Short mmCIF file of C-alpha atoms and ligand atoms in Angstrom, two decimals:
data_model
loop_
_atom_site.label_atom_id
_atom_site.label_comp_id
_atom_site.label_asym_id
_atom_site.label_seq_id
_atom_site.Cartn_x
_atom_site.Cartn_y
_atom_site.Cartn_z
CA MET E 150 0.37 0.09 -0.13
CA SER E 151 1.19 3.62 -0.87
CA ALA E 152 1.69 6.49 1.83
CA PRO E 153 -1.44 8.54 1.73
CA GLU E 154 -1.54 11.44 -0.41
CA PRO E 155 -0.75 14.92 1.90
CA GLU E 156 -4.41 15.98 0.74
CA GLU E 157 -5.79 12.93 2.48
CA VAL E 158 -4.72 13.70 5.96
CA SER E 159 -7.03 16.32 7.62
CA LEU E 160 -5.26 19.07 9.29
CA PHE E 161 -6.68 18.09 12.43
CA ALA E 162 -4.65 14.85 12.17
CA ALA E 163 -1.37 17.07 10.53
CA VAL E 164 -0.99 19.58 13.83
CA GLY E 165 -1.83 16.76 16.52
CA GLY E 166 -5.28 16.22 17.02
CA GLU E 167 -7.24 16.68 20.01
CA PRO E 168 -3.94 17.76 22.31
CA THR E 169 -3.29 20.84 19.88
CA PHE E 170 -6.74 21.86 19.61
CA ARG E 171 -7.35 21.84 23.78
CA ARG E 172 -3.84 23.98 23.71
CA LEU E 173 -4.91 26.43 21.46
CA VAL E 174 -8.40 26.88 23.29
CA ASP E 175 -7.42 27.08 26.72
CA LYS E 176 -4.78 29.48 25.75
CA PHE E 177 -7.68 31.29 24.02
CA TYR E 178 -9.84 30.99 27.02
CA GLU E 179 -6.94 32.43 29.61
CA GLY E 180 -7.21 35.83 27.51
CA VAL E 181 -11.08 35.74 27.71
CA ALA E 182 -10.77 35.33 31.25
CA GLN E 183 -8.72 39.06 31.57
CA ASP E 184 -11.14 40.89 29.09
CA PRO E 185 -13.36 43.57 30.18
CA LEU E 186 -15.52 43.59 27.37
CA LEU E 187 -15.62 39.52 26.67
CA ARG E 188 -15.49 38.01 30.11
CA PRO E 189 -19.07 39.55 30.71
CA MET E 190 -20.43 38.41 28.05
CA TYR E 191 -20.17 34.67 28.58
CA PRO E 192 -23.17 33.58 30.76
CA GLU E 193 -21.87 31.10 32.95
CA GLU E 194 -19.16 31.76 35.60
CA ASP E 195 -16.80 28.63 35.09
CA LEU E 196 -15.48 29.12 31.04
CA GLY E 197 -14.38 25.64 30.77
CA PRO E 198 -17.78 24.58 29.16
CA ALA E 199 -17.59 27.12 26.67
CA ALA E 200 -13.78 26.20 26.19
CA ASP E 201 -15.25 22.34 25.92
CA ARG E 202 -17.74 23.17 23.15
CA LEU E 203 -15.59 25.79 21.42
CA THR E 204 -12.69 22.90 20.93
CA LEU E 205 -15.35 20.20 20.13
CA PHE E 206 -16.69 22.50 16.89
CA LEU E 207 -12.99 23.30 15.85
CA MET E 208 -11.93 19.91 16.22
CA GLN E 209 -14.97 18.68 13.80
CA TYR E 210 -14.39 21.64 11.84
CA TRP E 211 -11.07 20.28 10.82
CA GLY E 212 -12.14 16.93 9.95
CA GLY E 213 -11.46 15.31 13.31
CA PRO E 214 -14.21 13.64 15.79
CA ASN E 215 -18.13 15.10 15.01
CA THR E 216 -18.71 14.88 18.90
CA TYR E 217 -19.71 18.58 18.60
CA SER E 218 -22.43 18.21 16.52
CA ALA E 219 -23.34 14.70 18.08
CA SER E 220 -24.08 16.69 21.50
CA ARG E 221 -24.88 20.17 20.11
CA GLY E 222 -26.77 19.42 16.70
CA HIS E 223 -25.72 21.48 13.51
CA PRO E 224 -23.70 23.91 14.40
CA ARG E 225 -25.66 27.08 12.77
CA LEU E 226 -23.25 29.73 14.84
CA ARG E 227 -24.39 32.56 13.74
CA MET E 228 -27.59 31.83 15.39
CA ARG E 229 -26.36 30.53 18.21
CA HIS E 230 -24.46 34.13 18.60
CA ALA E 231 -27.28 36.17 18.38
CA PRO E 232 -27.99 36.62 21.90
CA PHE E 233 -24.69 38.44 22.23
CA ARG E 234 -23.87 41.66 21.24
CA VAL E 235 -20.82 40.67 18.68
CA ASP E 236 -19.34 44.48 17.18
CA PRO E 237 -16.40 45.17 15.62
CA ALA E 238 -14.86 45.99 18.93
CA ALA E 239 -16.09 42.51 20.47
CA ARG E 240 -14.65 41.01 17.31
CA ASP E 241 -11.57 42.21 17.55
CA ALA E 242 -10.92 41.26 21.22
CA TRP E 243 -12.04 37.93 20.01
CA LEU E 244 -9.26 37.84 17.31
CA ARG E 245 -7.11 39.20 19.15
CA HIS E 246 -6.84 36.24 21.94
CA MET E 247 -6.91 34.17 19.30
CA ARG E 248 -3.89 35.23 17.31
CA GLU E 249 -2.19 34.84 20.58
CA ALA E 250 -3.18 31.37 20.93
CA VAL E 251 -2.44 30.66 17.10
CA ASP E 252 0.56 31.87 17.40
CA SER E 253 1.63 30.20 20.42
CA LEU E 254 1.24 26.51 18.91
CA GLY E 255 4.02 27.30 16.76
CA LEU E 256 2.94 25.51 13.70
CA ALA E 257 4.06 25.26 10.53
CA ALA E 258 3.63 28.00 8.17
CA PRO E 259 0.38 26.65 5.61
CA TYR E 260 -1.55 25.27 8.96
CA HIS E 261 -1.00 28.62 10.66
CA SER E 262 -2.43 30.34 7.97
CA ALA E 263 -5.02 28.01 7.25
CA LEU E 264 -6.27 27.86 10.78
CA TRP E 265 -5.71 31.65 11.26
CA ASP E 266 -7.55 32.73 7.94
CA TYR E 267 -10.78 30.45 8.71
CA LEU E 268 -10.85 32.01 12.60
CA GLU E 269 -10.60 35.59 10.79
CA ARG E 270 -13.10 35.27 8.56
CA ALA E 271 -15.55 33.50 10.78
CA ALA E 272 -15.21 36.39 13.51
CA TYR E 273 -16.11 38.98 11.00
CA PHE E 274 -19.36 36.50 9.45
CA MET E 275 -19.75 36.22 13.41
CA VAL E 276 -20.70 40.21 13.86
CA ASN E 277 -24.36 41.28 14.42
CA ALA E 278 -24.17 44.45 15.93
CA MET E 279 -22.18 47.61 15.18
CA ASP E 280 -20.03 50.23 17.69
CA ASN E 281 -22.10 52.44 19.55
CA ALA E 282 -25.39 51.53 17.92
CA GLU E 283 -27.98 54.06 18.37
CA PRO E 284 -31.18 54.80 16.83
CA THR E 285 -30.88 57.29 13.86
CA HIS E 286 -34.75 57.92 13.62
C1 LIG F 832 -16.28 37.55 16.77
C2 LIG F 832 -16.80 37.47 17.96
C3 LIG F 832 -17.12 36.46 18.99
C4 LIG F 832 -17.36 36.43 20.10
C5 LIG F 832 -17.57 37.94 21.25
C6 LIG F 832 -18.32 35.32 20.53
C7 LIG F 832 -18.90 34.89 21.75
C8 LIG F 832 -19.47 34.04 21.97
C9 LIG F 832 -20.12 34.22 23.43
C10 LIG F 832 -20.39 34.66 24.27
C11 LIG F 832 -20.49 32.07 23.57
C12 LIG F 832 -21.39 31.42 24.47
C13 LIG F 832 -20.39 30.93 25.46
C14 LIG F 832 -21.07 29.35 25.52
O1 LIG F 832 -21.68 29.27 26.23
O2 LIG F 832 -20.31 28.34 24.53
C15 LIG F 832 -20.03 31.62 22.24
C16 LIG F 832 -20.25 30.27 21.82
C17 LIG F 832 -19.73 30.01 20.74
N1 LIG F 832 -18.71 30.47 19.83
FE1 LIG F 832 -18.45 32.22 19.77
N2 LIG F 832 -18.10 34.15 19.80
C18 LIG F 832 -17.29 34.92 18.61
C19 LIG F 832 -16.69 34.50 17.60
C20 LIG F 832 -17.04 33.19 17.06
C21 LIG F 832 -16.15 32.15 16.15
C22 LIG F 832 -15.59 32.62 15.40
C23 LIG F 832 -16.31 30.80 16.02
C24 LIG F 832 -16.00 30.13 15.31
C25 LIG F 832 -14.95 29.89 14.77
C26 LIG F 832 -17.22 30.66 17.65
C27 LIG F 832 -17.57 29.33 17.77
C28 LIG F 832 -18.26 29.38 18.95
C29 LIG F 832 -18.79 28.06 19.51
C30 LIG F 832 -18.93 26.51 18.84
C31 LIG F 832 -20.18 28.36 20.01
C32 LIG F 832 -20.68 27.52 21.48
C33 LIG F 832 -22.10 26.78 20.53
C34 LIG F 832 -22.92 26.26 21.21
O3 LIG F 832 -22.99 24.98 20.86
O4 LIG F 832 -23.74 26.72 22.03
N3 LIG F 832 -16.89 31.74 17.80
N4 LIG F 832 -19.33 32.78 21.53
#
């Protein structure tokens, strides 16, 4: 049997599987825990369950096990963020912590940029409110 072609290996597997995604999200939530804008948005006192949901979602997205959907159903992430005010300031704070977390993994350049490009696009897509939104009339 021949070795698998590179494109047959998921990013999930290539970057080290679940332990890598756990490190990513744990680092991200260390930043969120200290963030005066983001921390109050999280309804639960304990950030652990939220960290677990994000970890499982990202693992699934990148080709790992489908545990996220098995327990939470279809992601429908924009809908799930509707209760939260995600304005550009919240997006930028989220991305700042995520950037630190991605950088901390020390991934090879192609994986680093694939992961980061996706997270940046996803965060822009999640915005559902403008800064200082006031009714105009
Ligand atoms: C742009 C700024 C963002 C903010 C301020 C934000 C904030 C939040 C908050 C407050 C929650 C609820 C915590 C919980 O109970 O899980 C949440 C959940 C979640 N977020 Fe975000 N989020 C952002 C972007 C993103 C992005 C870009 C992704 C994916 C790439 C994402 C993935 C998730 C997931 C998977 C959940 C759990 C959904 C569930 O199963 O209930 N978020 N987010």
